[in-house]
Coordinates of C-alpha atoms and ligand atoms in Angstrom, one line a residue:
M25 CA 97.7 111.1 -71.0
D26 CA 101.0 109.2 -70.9
P27 CA 103.2 111.8 -69.2
V28 CA 106.0 110.8 -71.6
Q29 CA 104.0 112.0 -74.6
N30 CA 105.2 115.3 -75.9
A31 CA 107.9 115.6 -73.2
N32 CA 111.3 117.0 -74.2
V33 CA 113.8 114.3 -73.1
L34 CA 117.6 114.8 -73.3
L35 CA 119.0 111.4 -73.4
C36 CA 122.6 111.5 -72.4
I37 CA 124.7 108.4 -73.2
T38 CA 128.1 107.7 -71.6
G39 CA 130.8 105.3 -72.4
G40 CA 129.8 101.9 -71.1
I41 CA 128.9 98.6 -72.9
A42 CA 125.3 99.2 -71.8
A43 CA 125.2 102.0 -74.3
F44 CA 123.8 99.6 -76.7
K45 CA 120.6 99.3 -74.5
S46 CA 120.2 103.0 -74.8
V47 CA 119.2 102.3 -78.5
S48 CA 116.0 100.5 -77.3
L49 CA 115.5 103.2 -74.6
L50 CA 115.5 105.8 -77.3
R51 CA 113.0 103.7 -79.4
L52 CA 110.7 103.3 -76.4
L53 CA 110.7 107.0 -75.7
V54 CA 110.0 107.8 -79.2
K55 CA 107.2 105.4 -79.4
A56 CA 105.7 106.9 -76.3
G57 CA 105.5 110.1 -78.1
A58 CA 108.5 112.0 -76.4
R59 CA 110.7 114.4 -78.4
V60 CA 114.1 113.2 -77.8
R61 CA 117.6 114.9 -78.3
V62 CA 120.7 112.7 -77.7
V63 CA 123.8 113.8 -76.1
M64 CA 126.9 111.5 -76.3
T65 CA 130.2 111.7 -74.4
E66 CA 133.4 111.0 -76.4
A67 CA 133.7 107.6 -74.8
A68 CA 130.2 106.7 -75.7
T69 CA 130.8 107.1 -79.4
H70 CA 133.2 104.2 -79.2
F71 CA 130.4 101.8 -78.2
V72 CA 127.6 102.9 -80.5
A73 CA 127.8 105.1 -83.6
P74 CA 126.1 108.5 -83.3
M75 CA 124.5 107.8 -86.5
T76 CA 122.2 105.1 -84.9
F77 CA 120.9 107.7 -82.4
E78 CA 120.5 110.4 -85.1
A79 CA 118.4 108.1 -87.2
L80 CA 116.1 107.0 -84.4
S81 CA 115.8 110.5 -82.8
G82 CA 115.5 112.5 -86.1
S83 CA 118.0 115.0 -84.7
P84 CA 121.8 115.5 -84.6
V85 CA 123.5 114.0 -81.7
C86 CA 125.2 116.7 -79.4
K87 CA 128.8 115.7 -78.5
D88 CA 130.9 118.8 -78.4
L89 CA 130.7 121.6 -75.8
F90 CA 131.4 124.1 -78.4
H91 CA 129.3 122.8 -81.2
S92 CA 126.4 121.2 -79.0
G93 CA 123.8 121.2 -81.7
G94 CA 123.4 120.5 -85.4
A95 CA 124.6 122.6 -88.3
G96 CA 124.6 125.9 -86.5
G97 CA 125.5 124.7 -83.1
E98 CA 123.4 125.2 -79.9
S99 CA 124.7 126.2 -76.6
H100 CA 124.4 123.9 -73.5
I101 CA 122.2 126.5 -71.8
A102 CA 119.8 126.4 -74.8
L103 CA 119.8 122.5 -74.5
T104 CA 118.9 122.6 -70.8
E105 CA 116.3 125.1 -71.5
W106 CA 114.7 123.0 -73.9
A107 CA 114.9 119.8 -71.7
G108 CA 111.9 118.8 -69.7
I109 CA 113.9 115.8 -68.2
I110 CA 117.5 114.6 -68.5
V111 CA 118.1 110.9 -68.6
V112 CA 121.7 109.7 -68.2
A113 CA 121.8 106.0 -69.4
P114 CA 124.1 104.4 -69.0
A115 CA 125.7 106.5 -66.2
T116 CA 129.3 105.2 -65.7
A117 CA 131.3 105.3 -62.5
D118 CA 133.2 108.2 -63.9
T119 CA 130.1 110.1 -64.9
L120 CA 128.7 109.7 -61.5
A121 CA 131.8 110.8 -59.7
K122 CA 132.1 114.0 -62.1
A123 CA 128.4 114.9 -61.4
A124 CA 128.7 114.3 -57.7
L125 CA 131.6 116.7 -57.7
G126 CA 130.1 119.1 -60.0
L127 CA 132.8 118.9 -62.7
A128 CA 132.0 120.1 -66.0
P129 CA 134.8 119.1 -68.4
D130 CA 132.5 118.3 -71.3
L131 CA 129.0 119.0 -72.6
L132 CA 127.4 116.6 -70.3
G133 CA 129.0 117.9 -67.1
C134 CA 127.9 121.4 -68.2
L135 CA 124.2 120.3 -68.9
L136 CA 124.0 118.5 -65.4
L137 CA 125.3 121.7 -63.7
A138 CA 123.0 124.0 -65.7
A139 CA 120.0 121.9 -65.6
R140 CA 116.8 123.0 -63.7
C141 CA 114.7 120.1 -64.7
P142 CA 114.5 116.6 -63.1
V143 CA 117.4 114.2 -63.8
V144 CA 117.2 110.5 -64.0
M145 CA 120.4 108.4 -64.0
A146 CA 120.7 104.7 -64.6
P147 CA 124.1 103.6 -63.4
A148 CA 125.9 100.8 -65.2
M149 CA 129.4 99.4 -64.4
H150 CA 131.5 96.4 -63.4
T151 CA 130.5 94.9 -60.0
A152 CA 133.7 95.8 -58.3
M153 CA 133.4 99.4 -59.3
Y154 CA 129.8 99.5 -58.3
L155 CA 130.5 98.1 -54.9
H156 CA 133.4 100.4 -54.2
P157 CA 132.7 102.9 -51.4
A158 CA 133.5 105.8 -53.5
T159 CA 130.9 104.9 -56.1
G160 CA 128.5 104.4 -53.0
A161 CA 129.1 107.7 -51.6
N162 CA 128.7 109.4 -55.1
L163 CA 125.3 107.7 -55.6
E164 CA 124.4 109.0 -52.2
T165 CA 125.4 112.5 -53.0
L166 CA 123.5 112.5 -56.2
E167 CA 120.4 111.1 -54.5
S168 CA 120.4 113.7 -51.8
R169 CA 120.5 116.3 -54.4
G170 CA 117.2 115.0 -55.9
V171 CA 118.7 112.9 -58.8
H172 CA 116.4 109.9 -59.5
L173 CA 118.5 106.7 -59.7
V174 CA 117.2 103.7 -61.5
P175 CA 118.5 100.8 -59.4
V176 CA 121.2 98.6 -61.2
G177 CA 120.2 95.0 -61.9
E178 CA 122.2 91.9 -61.1
G179 CA 123.4 89.4 -63.5
D180 CA 125.8 88.8 -66.3
L181 CA 128.0 91.7 -67.1
A182 CA 130.6 92.1 -69.9
T183 CA 132.9 90.4 -67.5
G184 CA 131.7 88.4 -64.5
H185 CA 128.5 88.3 -62.6
G186 CA 126.9 90.4 -59.8
P187 CA 125.2 93.9 -59.3
G188 CA 126.1 96.8 -61.7
R189 CA 124.2 96.0 -64.7
M190 CA 122.1 98.9 -66.2
A191 CA 118.4 98.6 -65.6
E192 CA 116.4 97.4 -68.6
P193 CA 115.1 100.1 -71.0
E194 CA 111.5 99.4 -70.0
E195 CA 112.4 100.1 -66.3
I196 CA 114.1 103.3 -67.2
L197 CA 111.0 104.3 -69.2
E198 CA 109.0 103.6 -66.1
A199 CA 111.2 105.7 -63.9
V200 CA 110.9 108.5 -66.4
R201 CA 107.1 108.2 -66.4
G202 CA 107.2 108.2 -62.5
V203 CA 109.1 111.5 -62.4
L204 CA 106.9 113.2 -64.9
S205 CA 103.6 112.1 -63.5
P206 CA 101.2 114.4 -61.6
R207 CA 101.2 113.4 -57.9
D208 CA 97.5 113.7 -57.6
F209 CA 96.9 110.4 -55.9
E210 CA 99.3 111.1 -53.0
G211 CA 97.7 109.6 -49.8
V212 CA 95.1 107.6 -51.8
R213 CA 95.0 103.9 -51.0
L214 CA 94.1 102.0 -54.2
L215 CA 93.6 98.3 -54.7
V216 CA 93.7 96.7 -58.2
T217 CA 92.8 93.1 -59.1
A218 CA 94.5 91.7 -62.2
G219 CA 95.0 88.6 -64.3
P220 CA 92.9 85.5 -64.6
T221 CA 92.0 83.2 -61.7
R222 CA 92.7 79.5 -61.9
E223 CA 90.2 77.0 -60.6
P224 CA 91.7 73.6 -59.9
I225 CA 90.1 70.3 -61.2
D226 CA 92.9 68.0 -59.9
P227 CA 96.6 68.4 -59.0
V228 CA 97.6 68.9 -62.7
R229 CA 94.6 70.6 -64.4
H230 CA 92.6 73.8 -64.0
L231 CA 90.0 76.1 -65.5
T232 CA 91.2 79.6 -66.4
N233 CA 90.9 82.2 -69.2
R234 CA 93.3 84.2 -71.5
S235 CA 93.7 87.2 -69.4
S236 CA 97.3 88.3 -69.3
G237 CA 97.1 90.9 -66.4
K238 CA 98.5 93.7 -68.6
M239 CA 95.5 96.0 -68.1
G240 CA 95.5 95.6 -64.2
Y241 CA 99.3 96.0 -64.0
A242 CA 99.2 99.0 -66.1
V243 CA 96.5 100.5 -63.7
A244 CA 98.8 99.6 -60.7
R245 CA 101.9 101.3 -62.3
A246 CA 100.0 104.5 -63.4
A247 CA 98.4 104.9 -59.9
R248 CA 101.9 104.4 -58.2
D249 CA 103.4 106.9 -60.7
R250 CA 100.7 109.4 -59.4
G251 CA 101.6 108.8 -55.8
A252 CA 98.9 106.3 -54.7
Q253 CA 99.6 103.5 -52.3
V254 CA 98.9 100.5 -54.5
I255 CA 97.9 97.1 -53.5
L256 CA 97.8 94.7 -56.5
V257 CA 95.9 91.4 -56.0
S258 CA 97.2 89.3 -58.8
G259 CA 96.1 86.0 -60.3
P260 CA 98.7 83.9 -61.9
V261 CA 100.5 86.0 -64.7
S262 CA 103.9 86.0 -66.1
L263 CA 104.4 89.8 -65.6
P264 CA 107.2 91.1 -63.3
P265 CA 105.8 92.7 -60.1
P266 CA 105.8 96.5 -60.5
P267 CA 108.4 98.0 -58.1
G268 CA 106.8 100.3 -55.4
V269 CA 103.6 98.3 -55.4
V270 CA 102.4 95.7 -52.8
V271 CA 101.6 92.6 -54.7
E272 CA 99.5 89.9 -53.3
R273 CA 99.3 86.6 -55.4
V274 CA 96.2 84.6 -55.4
M275 CA 95.1 81.6 -57.5
T276 CA 91.3 81.1 -57.2
A277 CA 88.4 83.3 -57.3
R278 CA 87.7 82.5 -53.6
E279 CA 91.2 83.5 -52.6
M280 CA 90.9 86.7 -54.7
H281 CA 87.6 87.5 -52.9
D282 CA 89.1 86.9 -49.5
A283 CA 92.3 88.9 -50.2
V284 CA 90.2 92.0 -51.5
H285 CA 87.8 91.9 -48.5
A286 CA 90.6 91.7 -46.1
R287 CA 91.7 95.0 -47.3
Y288 CA 88.3 96.6 -47.6
E289 CA 88.6 98.9 -44.5
E290 CA 91.9 100.4 -45.7
I291 CA 91.2 101.2 -49.3
D292 CA 89.8 104.4 -50.9
V293 CA 89.4 103.0 -54.4
A294 CA 89.0 99.4 -55.8
I295 CA 89.6 98.8 -59.6
M296 CA 88.6 95.3 -60.5
A297 CA 90.5 94.5 -63.7
A298 CA 90.8 90.8 -63.1
A299 CA 89.1 88.4 -65.3
V300 CA 87.6 86.3 -62.4
A301 CA 86.4 82.7 -63.3
D302 CA 82.6 82.6 -63.0
Y303 CA 82.5 79.0 -62.2
A304 CA 84.8 76.6 -60.3
P305 CA 84.8 72.7 -60.2
R306 CA 82.6 71.5 -57.3
D307 CA 84.9 68.7 -56.4
V308 CA 88.6 69.1 -56.6
S309 CA 90.3 65.6 -56.9
S310 CA 93.3 65.1 -54.7
S311 CA 94.7 62.7 -57.3
K312 CA 95.1 63.0 -61.0
L313 CA 91.8 62.0 -62.8
K314 CA 92.5 59.1 -65.0
K315 CA 91.3 58.9 -68.6
S316 CA 88.4 56.6 -69.4
S317 CA 86.4 55.9 -72.6
T318 CA 83.2 57.3 -71.1
P319 CA 82.3 61.0 -71.3
L320 CA 83.4 63.1 -68.3
T321 CA 81.0 65.8 -66.8
L322 CA 82.4 68.4 -64.5
A323 CA 79.9 69.9 -62.0
L324 CA 80.7 73.5 -61.7
D325 CA 79.6 76.0 -58.9
P326 CA 79.4 79.8 -59.3
T327 CA 82.3 81.7 -57.7
P328 CA 81.6 84.7 -55.6
D329 CA 81.3 87.9 -57.6
I330 CA 83.9 90.1 -55.9
L331 CA 83.0 93.4 -57.4
A332 CA 79.2 92.9 -56.7
S333 CA 80.0 91.9 -53.1
L334 CA 82.0 95.1 -52.6
G335 CA 79.1 97.1 -54.0
R336 CA 76.7 95.3 -51.5
R337 CA 79.1 95.8 -48.6
R338 CA 79.5 99.6 -49.5
L339 CA 75.7 100.0 -49.7
D340 CA 75.1 98.2 -46.4
A341 CA 77.7 100.4 -44.7
G342 CA 75.9 103.5 -46.2
S343 CA 79.4 104.7 -47.3
E344 CA 80.8 106.2 -50.5
R345 CA 84.1 104.6 -50.1
P346 CA 85.7 102.7 -51.6
F347 CA 85.1 104.2 -55.0
L348 CA 84.4 101.2 -57.2
V349 CA 85.6 100.7 -60.7
G350 CA 84.7 97.5 -62.8
F351 CA 85.5 96.2 -66.1
A352 CA 83.2 94.8 -68.6
M353 CA 84.5 92.3 -71.3
E354 CA 81.7 92.0 -74.0
T355 CA 81.6 90.7 -77.6
E356 CA 78.3 92.3 -78.3
A357 CA 76.0 95.2 -77.3
L358 CA 79.0 96.6 -75.4
E359 CA 77.8 99.8 -74.0
A360 CA 74.2 98.6 -73.1
R361 CA 75.6 95.5 -71.3
A362 CA 78.4 97.5 -69.6
R363 CA 75.7 100.0 -68.1
D364 CA 73.6 97.1 -66.9
K365 CA 76.7 95.5 -65.2
L366 CA 77.7 98.9 -63.6
E367 CA 74.2 99.1 -62.1
R368 CA 73.9 95.5 -61.1
K369 CA 77.2 95.6 -59.3
G370 CA 77.0 99.0 -57.8
C371 CA 80.0 100.6 -59.4
D372 CA 80.9 104.2 -59.9
L373 CA 82.8 103.7 -63.1
I374 CA 82.8 100.8 -65.6
V375 CA 85.5 100.2 -68.4
A376 CA 83.9 98.5 -71.3
N377 CA 86.1 96.8 -73.7
D378 CA 84.8 95.0 -76.8
I379 CA 87.1 92.0 -77.0
S380 CA 86.1 91.0 -80.5
V381 CA 88.0 94.1 -82.0
P382 CA 91.6 93.4 -83.0
G383 CA 94.3 95.1 -80.8
V384 CA 91.8 95.1 -77.9
G385 CA 91.5 93.0 -74.7
F386 CA 93.6 90.1 -73.4
E387 CA 97.2 89.6 -74.4
S388 CA 97.5 92.9 -76.4
D389 CA 99.4 96.0 -75.2
T390 CA 96.7 98.3 -76.5
N391 CA 93.1 98.7 -75.7
R392 CA 90.1 100.5 -77.0
V393 CA 87.6 101.1 -74.3
A394 CA 84.5 103.3 -73.3
I395 CA 84.4 104.4 -69.7
L396 CA 80.8 104.6 -68.4
S397 CA 80.0 106.5 -65.1
A398 CA 77.1 106.0 -62.7
G399 CA 75.9 109.5 -63.5
G400 CA 75.1 108.5 -67.0
G401 CA 78.4 109.9 -68.6
I402 CA 80.4 108.0 -71.3
E403 CA 83.8 108.7 -72.5
R404 CA 84.8 106.7 -75.7
L405 CA 88.6 106.5 -76.1
P406 CA 90.5 105.6 -79.3
L407 CA 92.9 102.6 -79.4
M408 CA 95.8 103.5 -77.0
S409 CA 98.4 101.8 -74.9
K410 CA 97.0 100.1 -71.6
Y411 CA 99.0 102.6 -69.6
E412 CA 97.3 105.5 -71.3
V413 CA 94.0 103.8 -70.8
A414 CA 94.9 103.6 -67.1
A415 CA 95.9 107.2 -66.9
R416 CA 92.6 108.3 -68.5
L417 CA 90.7 106.1 -66.1
L418 CA 92.6 107.6 -63.1
D419 CA 91.7 111.0 -64.4
L420 CA 88.1 110.1 -64.0
V421 CA 88.6 108.4 -60.7
A422 CA 90.3 111.6 -59.4
A423 CA 87.3 113.6 -60.6
G424 CA 85.0 111.2 -58.8
L425 CA 87.0 111.4 -55.6
G426 CA 87.1 115.2 -55.9
I427 CA 90.9 115.3 -56.1
E428 CA 92.3 118.5 -57.3
G429 CA 93.6 118.2 -60.9
G430 CA 97.2 118.0 -59.8
R431 CA 99.7 119.1 -62.4
G432 CA 102.9 117.0 -62.8
R433 CA 106.2 118.5 -63.7
D434 CA 105.4 119.8 -67.1
A435 CA 108.1 118.3 -69.4
R436 CA 106.6 120.1 -72.5
R437 CA 108.4 123.4 -72.9
Ligands
LIG2 N1 84.1 90.1 -61.4 C1 84.3 89.8 -60.1 N2 84.1 88.6 -59.6 C2 83.5 87.7 -60.5 C3 83.4 88.0 -61.8 C4 83.5 89.3 -62.2 O1 84.7 90.7 -59.3 N3 83.4 86.4 -60.0 C5 84.3 91.5 -61.9 C6 85.5 91.7 -62.9 O2 86.7 91.8 -62.2 C7 85.0 92.8 -63.7 C8 83.5 92.9 -63.6 O3 83.2 92.0 -62.5 O4 85.4 94.0 -63.1 C9 82.9 92.2 -64.8 O5 83.4 91.1 -65.2 P1 82.9 90.3 -66.6 O6 83.6 89.1 -66.7 O7 82.8 91.2 -67.7 O8 81.3 90.1 -66.1 P2 80.7 88.8 -65.4 O9 80.0 89.4 -64.2 O10 81.5 87.7 -65.3 O11 79.5 88.6 -66.5 P3 79.3 87.8 -67.8 O12 80.5 86.8 -67.8 O13 78.1 87.2 -67.9 O14 79.5 89.0 -68.8

């Protein structure tokens, strides 16, 4: 399950121009299934009206130390007891300084002092303020006390250009997920392949497929969040590299094959989510092919089957590692074909997706899959986000590896 789902998130907004991005953050949290209560400082209300957050969270915004909640009021202690995680975004220089000193002049200050749950802060301020040694020292103090800081971005600010910009809402959501995830993959080395491969025809043309890489990247992020050391062998995609993951970029099936086998000895799990081209042009022209009026026939040779070659290598070594997970893309007879693929390629698990169903497969953010295991088991999952599919898959990998069902910080109170 997505660790954000059903989590009690106290979203605290302080007075910076980046407060407008907290609207998107709130929407993302709600979409992921979190229960969110919003706290605003007096200054924050000058940037975005509380009404916006009330409408999106479905609860009154807490602003006042003495009337923290809605109609009847709610003490700051009750709020901290409710919270599974506190997210301060944006966290201004002033907020960071007060938190580092332990000052409690307002509701937010009291919440931060009383909190026993994890705290995530996303700093946002002008570059000069961010680079000031006082801010640096405050950030260090907070980090040493276990506050999870979401690194600032670099770019256009309200005035000027440089570091200090608040991380994007998606990055803050990722940080929250990371904090709330169980750490059951700590010490596990996991390799994921993702995206399409690109098989060149000439310097300007290639054969490829519609894979976006989203499924493999979601597996990499979910495994990282659970403490795994992740190597992501990625074909050409337009997704940003997930922070905290080693990314190796490859182009062709042959390059992907070689990159995966070079890591073979060091990995415990291999999850092959890439849509590898099955054929590559036999001859790659070094100059651009010119058009003519006669038909053109391309001779194609099969590419190496990376997953099958891992299965054979493991069999030859008489070993149980690495644990092997394949994906099967089918348009008909999904489960029968997936089981056949699992057996042929020597996998432990195979994730079957029927790409003829809307909302499933390539470019989409959601997937509906069935996960088949070598022992004959099958788990059919409903339509869910690719991150949730990845989380469920990792539960089955953990069971296969005999990893203790680690429990994360339970944010559901
Ligand atoms: N795979 C691989 N190397 C290849 C082709 C596929 O490692 N050259 C892996 C994929 O990453 C996936 C699994 O094999 O985990 C199944 O891929 P899929 O495209 O569904 O199957 P194919 O073996 O290509 O068979 P077909 O295209 O006939 O369905």
